[in-house]
Amino acid sequence: NAGVTQTPKFQVLKTGQSMTLQCAQDMNHNSMYWYRQDPGMGLRLIYYSASEGTTDKGEVPNGYNVSRLNKREFSLRLESAAPSQTSVYFCASSDRATGELFFGEGSRLTVL
Amino acid sequence: QQQVKQSPQSLIVQKGGISIINCAYENTAFDYFPWYQQFPGKGPALLIAIRPDVSEKKEGRFTISFNKSAKQFSLHIMDSQPGDSATYFCAASKSSGSARQLTFGSGTQLTVLP
């Protein structure tokens, strides 16, 4: 009963390096999301995908790109990491009927 | 621009007491108001949710009170227990096609003392 799985759980990058956060869900949900969580800021939406083949910007998309690889997988890419992108990143998927979001356990990223 | 304002930032309650967390929103198009609970090292999980056609929803010890005219909603935790110690987020969303874009409050760290 995996739900939403994110990898890696921890990552340290140097400024300017690139990396991709992977996310997969096994609940057959159409919609998937990437949020970042920062102290005192709550969770802010970076990008979302309403369905396979579509992606849209959220509140804080600058510096990020996403790919909806198939219905199960939604990846987040940082092309040139900056210290301001130090955060905990959460992937989520949603049940279309109820709107409930199911979150992964998060990926803690530090950019030096 | 913070569309959902949450208070207090932190809350300490004695075991058996009532915990109250408040949220206010600005966008009158919001039509879904969930509360999420997050334990350290875990992702948030849905606790309880309400839609604006009702003023209150209760599930066990957890109650949402909703005031549409004031654009405010609150979470009440009755008989608070140490196991309730967690961070709580209110959120609001409007339907946008087939996806719901949740806007979260800044979170409240609740500590229930034994």
mmCIF file of C-alpha atoms in Angstrom:
data_model
loop_
_atom_site.group_PDB
_atom_site.id
_atom_site.type_symbol
_atom_site.label_atom_id
_atom_site.label_comp_id
_atom_site.label_asym_id
_atom_site.label_seq_id
_atom_site.Cartn_x
_atom_site.Cartn_y
_atom_site.Cartn_z
ATOM 1 C CA ASN A 1 0.000 0.000 0.000
ATOM 2 C CA ALA A 2 2.619 2.534 -1.145
ATOM 3 C CA GLY A 3 0.415 5.544 -2.056
ATOM 4 C CA VAL A 4 2.735 8.367 -3.177
ATOM 5 C CA THR A 5 6.448 7.597 -3.315
ATOM 6 C CA GLN A 6 9.133 10.268 -3.649
ATOM 7 C CA THR A 7 12.843 9.893 -4.313
ATOM 8 C CA PRO A 8 15.325 10.891 -3.120
ATOM 9 C CA LYS A 9 14.414 11.656 0.499
ATOM 10 C CA PHE A 10 17.487 13.826 1.035
ATOM 11 C CA GLN A 11 19.782 15.657 -1.368
ATOM 12 C CA VAL A 12 22.527 18.251 -1.050
ATOM 13 C CA LEU A 13 23.425 20.286 -4.117
ATOM 14 C CA LYS A 14 25.853 23.039 -4.920
ATOM 15 C CA THR A 15 24.606 26.252 -6.493
ATOM 16 C CA GLY A 16 24.190 25.770 -10.237
ATOM 17 C CA GLN A 17 23.840 21.994 -10.164
ATOM 18 C CA SER A 18 20.763 20.316 -11.582
ATOM 19 C CA MET A 19 18.661 17.481 -10.275
ATOM 20 C CA THR A 20 15.309 15.777 -10.700
ATOM 21 C CA LEU A 21 12.902 14.757 -7.957
ATOM 22 C CA GLN A 22 10.874 11.702 -8.831
ATOM 23 C CA CYS A 23 7.309 10.966 -7.772
ATOM 24 C CA ALA A 24 5.052 8.002 -8.422
ATOM 25 C CA GLN A 25 1.528 7.174 -7.230
ATOM 26 C CA ASP A 26 -0.299 3.878 -7.343
ATOM 27 C CA MET A 27 -3.833 5.112 -6.631
ATOM 28 C CA ASN A 28 -4.813 5.683 -10.277
ATOM 29 C CA HIS A 29 -5.313 9.396 -9.635
ATOM 30 C CA ASN A 30 -5.536 11.755 -12.577
ATOM 31 C CA SER A 31 -4.108 14.852 -10.898
ATOM 32 C CA MET A 32 -0.657 15.275 -9.403
ATOM 33 C CA TYR A 33 1.073 18.194 -7.699
ATOM 34 C CA TRP A 34 4.421 19.482 -6.481
ATOM 35 C CA TYR A 35 4.516 21.674 -3.369
ATOM 36 C CA ARG A 36 7.367 23.189 -1.428
ATOM 37 C CA GLN A 37 7.242 23.687 2.332
ATOM 38 C CA ASP A 38 9.189 26.422 4.058
ATOM 39 C CA PRO A 39 9.014 27.497 7.726
ATOM 40 C CA GLY A 40 6.223 29.994 8.304
ATOM 41 C CA MET A 41 5.085 29.776 4.672
ATOM 42 C CA GLY A 42 2.922 26.690 4.683
ATOM 43 C CA LEU A 43 2.885 24.684 1.474
ATOM 44 C CA ARG A 44 3.089 26.519 -1.823
ATOM 45 C CA LEU A 45 2.129 24.992 -5.140
ATOM 46 C CA ILE A 46 4.939 24.858 -7.695
ATOM 47 C CA TYR A 47 3.338 22.983 -10.609
ATOM 48 C CA TYR A 48 0.458 20.630 -11.092
ATOM 49 C CA SER A 49 -0.816 18.222 -13.688
ATOM 50 C CA ALA A 50 -4.573 17.892 -13.986
ATOM 51 C CA SER A 51 -4.250 14.802 -16.147
ATOM 52 C CA GLU A 52 -1.718 12.835 -18.113
ATOM 53 C CA GLY A 53 -0.235 15.048 -20.822
ATOM 54 C CA THR A 54 -0.992 18.388 -19.171
ATOM 55 C CA THR A 55 0.973 20.569 -16.767
ATOM 56 C CA ASP A 56 0.301 24.029 -15.342
ATOM 57 C CA LYS A 57 2.116 26.568 -13.232
ATOM 58 C CA GLY A 58 1.205 27.075 -9.627
ATOM 59 C CA GLU A 59 2.072 29.891 -7.248
ATOM 60 C CA VAL A 60 5.892 29.600 -7.338
ATOM 61 C CA PRO A 61 7.023 27.997 -10.637
ATOM 62 C CA ASN A 62 10.170 30.026 -11.345
ATOM 63 C CA GLY A 63 13.327 27.911 -11.462
ATOM 64 C CA TYR A 64 11.463 24.633 -11.885
ATOM 65 C CA ASN A 65 10.259 22.400 -14.692
ATOM 66 C CA VAL A 66 8.022 19.362 -14.558
ATOM 67 C CA SER A 67 7.260 16.319 -16.648
ATOM 68 C CA ARG A 68 4.177 14.130 -16.433
ATOM 69 C CA LEU A 69 5.793 10.981 -17.708
ATOM 70 C CA ASN A 70 2.624 8.877 -17.565
ATOM 71 C CA LYS A 71 -0.403 8.626 -15.310
ATOM 72 C CA ARG A 72 1.680 7.319 -12.395
ATOM 73 C CA GLU A 73 4.760 9.544 -12.534
ATOM 74 C CA PHE A 74 5.339 13.285 -12.172
ATOM 75 C CA SER A 75 8.885 14.625 -11.896
ATOM 76 C CA LEU A 76 10.223 18.014 -10.790
ATOM 77 C CA ARG A 77 13.493 19.329 -12.226
ATOM 78 C CA LEU A 78 15.762 22.055 -10.970
ATOM 79 C CA GLU A 79 17.959 23.084 -13.908
ATOM 80 C CA SER A 80 20.306 25.396 -11.994
ATOM 81 C CA ALA A 81 19.793 25.132 -8.269
ATOM 82 C CA ALA A 82 19.894 28.235 -6.086
ATOM 83 C CA PRO A 83 20.103 28.542 -2.272
ATOM 84 C CA SER A 84 16.532 29.947 -2.305
ATOM 85 C CA GLN A 85 15.383 26.506 -3.461
ATOM 86 C CA THR A 86 16.478 24.921 -0.193
ATOM 87 C CA SER A 87 13.212 23.454 1.026
ATOM 88 C CA VAL A 88 11.198 20.330 1.633
ATOM 89 C CA TYR A 89 9.388 19.245 -1.503
ATOM 90 C CA PHE A 90 6.164 17.288 -1.446
ATOM 91 C CA CYS A 91 4.497 15.453 -4.256
ATOM 92 C CA ALA A 92 0.774 14.766 -4.029
ATOM 93 C CA SER A 93 -2.008 13.210 -6.034
ATOM 94 C CA SER A 94 -5.707 13.801 -5.730
ATOM 95 C CA ASP A 95 -8.883 11.819 -5.752
ATOM 96 C CA ARG A 96 -11.114 13.349 -8.391
ATOM 97 C CA ALA A 97 -14.324 12.543 -6.536
ATOM 98 C CA THR A 98 -13.437 14.032 -3.158
ATOM 99 C CA GLY A 99 -10.612 16.438 -3.979
ATOM 100 C CA GLU A 100 -8.534 14.942 -1.177
ATOM 101 C CA LEU A 101 -4.787 15.275 -1.663
ATOM 102 C CA PHE A 102 -2.539 12.368 -0.759
ATOM 103 C CA PHE A 103 1.041 13.419 -0.027
ATOM 104 C CA GLY A 104 4.347 11.639 -0.195
ATOM 105 C CA GLU A 105 6.777 11.798 2.712
ATOM 106 C CA GLY A 106 8.788 14.622 1.221
ATOM 107 C CA SER A 107 12.241 15.259 -0.230
ATOM 108 C CA ARG A 108 14.549 17.506 1.774
ATOM 109 C CA LEU A 109 16.779 19.521 -0.542
ATOM 110 C CA THR A 110 19.676 21.694 0.571
ATOM 111 C CA VAL A 111 21.431 23.982 -1.909
ATOM 112 C CA LEU A 112 24.792 25.282 -0.745
ATOM 113 C CA GLN B 1 -0.114 37.508 -1.422
ATOM 114 C CA GLN B 2 -1.389 35.235 1.302
ATOM 115 C CA GLN B 3 -4.940 34.229 0.492
ATOM 116 C CA VAL B 4 -5.387 32.075 3.602
ATOM 117 C CA LYS B 5 -4.234 33.491 6.930
ATOM 118 C CA GLN B 6 -3.808 31.083 9.841
ATOM 119 C CA SER B 7 -3.339 31.723 13.548
ATOM 120 C CA PRO B 8 -1.807 31.110 15.976
ATOM 121 C CA GLN B 9 1.610 30.056 14.723
ATOM 122 C CA SER B 10 2.056 27.821 17.751
ATOM 123 C CA LEU B 11 -0.232 26.533 20.467
ATOM 124 C CA ILE B 12 0.400 24.708 23.734
ATOM 125 C CA VAL B 13 -2.520 22.958 25.404
ATOM 126 C CA GLN B 14 -2.833 20.708 28.420
ATOM 127 C CA LYS B 15 -4.079 17.168 27.939
ATOM 128 C CA GLY B 16 -7.871 17.180 27.964
ATOM 129 C CA GLY B 17 -8.122 20.808 26.913
ATOM 130 C CA ILE B 18 -9.592 22.350 23.778
ATOM 131 C CA SER B 19 -7.308 23.385 20.920
ATOM 132 C CA ILE B 20 -8.613 26.088 18.581
ATOM 133 C CA ILE B 21 -6.938 27.133 15.333
ATOM 134 C CA ASN B 22 -8.350 29.890 13.160
ATOM 135 C CA CYS B 23 -8.163 30.677 9.462
ATOM 136 C CA ALA B 24 -9.432 33.507 7.309
ATOM 137 C CA TYR B 25 -9.656 33.610 3.537
ATOM 138 C CA GLU B 26 -10.085 36.308 0.936
ATOM 139 C CA ASN B 27 -11.263 34.629 -2.253
ATOM 140 C CA THR B 28 -15.043 34.185 -2.231
ATOM 141 C CA ALA B 29 -14.714 31.636 -5.047
ATOM 142 C CA PHE B 30 -13.214 29.091 -2.642
ATOM 143 C CA ASP B 31 -15.629 26.208 -2.194
ATOM 144 C CA TYR B 32 -13.685 23.566 -0.285
ATOM 145 C CA PHE B 33 -11.965 24.000 3.075
ATOM 146 C CA PRO B 34 -9.857 21.094 4.376
ATOM 147 C CA TRP B 35 -7.596 20.765 7.381
ATOM 148 C CA TYR B 36 -4.414 18.737 7.101
ATOM 149 C CA GLN B 37 -2.368 17.224 9.927
ATOM 150 C CA GLN B 38 1.375 16.714 9.608
ATOM 151 C CA PHE B 39 3.668 14.750 11.904
ATOM 152 C CA PRO B 40 7.450 15.331 11.830
ATOM 153 C CA GLY B 41 9.115 13.686 8.856
ATOM 154 C CA LYS B 42 5.806 12.862 7.194
ATOM 155 C CA GLY B 43 3.649 14.396 4.539
ATOM 156 C CA PRO B 44 0.409 16.175 5.448
ATOM 157 C CA ALA B 45 -2.701 14.008 5.665
ATOM 158 C CA LEU B 46 -6.328 15.064 5.408
ATOM 159 C CA LEU B 47 -7.974 15.400 8.818
ATOM 160 C CA ILE B 48 -11.401 16.865 8.074
ATOM 161 C CA ALA B 49 -12.957 19.067 5.404
ATOM 162 C CA ILE B 50 -16.034 21.240 4.939
ATOM 163 C CA ARG B 51 -17.902 22.872 2.088
ATOM 164 C CA PRO B 52 -19.544 26.305 2.497
ATOM 165 C CA ASP B 53 -23.117 25.017 2.442
ATOM 166 C CA VAL B 54 -22.812 23.906 6.087
ATOM 167 C CA SER B 55 -21.690 25.850 9.168
ATOM 168 C CA GLU B 56 -20.203 22.983 11.141
ATOM 169 C CA LYS B 57 -18.815 19.504 10.617
ATOM 170 C CA LYS B 58 -17.800 17.123 13.359
ATOM 171 C CA GLU B 59 -15.745 13.952 13.157
ATOM 172 C CA GLY B 60 -14.938 12.441 16.514
ATOM 173 C CA ARG B 61 -13.007 14.991 18.585
ATOM 174 C CA PHE B 62 -12.417 17.263 15.587
ATOM 175 C CA THR B 63 -14.884 19.979 14.529
ATOM 176 C CA ILE B 64 -14.732 22.576 11.779
ATOM 177 C CA SER B 65 -16.771 25.735 12.305
ATOM 178 C CA PHE B 66 -17.391 27.786 9.171
ATOM 179 C CA ASN B 67 -18.588 31.402 8.940
ATOM 180 C CA LYS B 68 -19.197 32.269 5.307
ATOM 181 C CA SER B 69 -20.123 35.917 5.879
ATOM 182 C CA ALA B 70 -16.954 36.561 7.869
ATOM 183 C CA LYS B 71 -14.858 34.403 5.531
ATOM 184 C CA GLN B 72 -13.435 32.513 8.485
ATOM 185 C CA PHE B 73 -13.216 28.891 9.552
ATOM 186 C CA SER B 74 -11.700 27.193 12.542
ATOM 187 C CA LEU B 75 -10.626 23.789 13.810
ATOM 188 C CA HIS B 76 -11.586 22.723 17.325
ATOM 189 C CA ILE B 77 -9.915 19.710 18.897
ATOM 190 C CA MET B 78 -11.823 18.559 21.962
ATOM 191 C CA ASP B 79 -10.180 16.547 24.752
ATOM 192 C CA SER B 80 -6.756 17.171 23.200
ATOM 193 C CA GLN B 81 -4.270 14.310 23.578
ATOM 194 C CA PRO B 82 -0.454 14.183 23.381
ATOM 195 C CA GLY B 83 -0.852 12.154 20.191
ATOM 196 C CA ASP B 84 -2.517 15.202 18.610
ATOM 197 C CA SER B 85 0.802 17.071 18.803
ATOM 198 C CA ALA B 86 1.519 17.924 15.175
ATOM 199 C CA THR B 87 1.434 20.778 12.698
ATOM 200 C CA TYR B 88 -1.997 21.671 11.378
ATOM 201 C CA PHE B 89 -2.654 23.422 8.087
ATOM 202 C CA CYS B 90 -5.892 24.923 6.933
ATOM 203 C CA ALA B 91 -6.443 25.202 3.210
ATOM 204 C CA ALA B 92 -8.929 26.429 0.677
ATOM 205 C CA SER B 93 -9.537 25.739 -2.963
ATOM 206 C CA LYS B 94 -11.810 26.290 -5.883
ATOM 207 C CA SER B 95 -12.462 23.811 -8.601
ATOM 208 C CA SER B 96 -10.244 24.367 -11.633
ATOM 209 C CA GLY B 97 -11.140 21.880 -14.291
ATOM 210 C CA SER B 98 -10.297 18.422 -13.044
ATOM 211 C CA ALA B 99 -7.664 19.581 -10.529
ATOM 212 C CA ARG B 100 -8.090 21.333 -7.217
ATOM 213 C CA GLN B 101 -5.409 23.887 -6.425
ATOM 214 C CA LEU B 102 -5.189 24.073 -2.652
ATOM 215 C CA THR B 103 -3.960 27.283 -1.045
ATOM 216 C CA PHE B 104 -2.536 26.521 2.388
ATOM 217 C CA GLY B 105 -2.283 28.596 5.524
ATOM 218 C CA SER B 106 1.107 29.003 7.175
ATOM 219 C CA GLY B 107 0.535 26.230 9.725
ATOM 220 C CA THR B 108 0.078 25.894 13.486
ATOM 221 C CA GLN B 109 2.395 23.793 15.581
ATOM 222 C CA LEU B 110 0.289 22.201 18.325
ATOM 223 C CA THR B 111 1.867 20.753 21.445
ATOM 224 C CA VAL B 112 -0.347 18.880 23.896
ATOM 225 C CA LEU B 113 1.293 18.466 27.272
ATOM 226 C CA PRO B 114 0.697 15.205 29.172
#
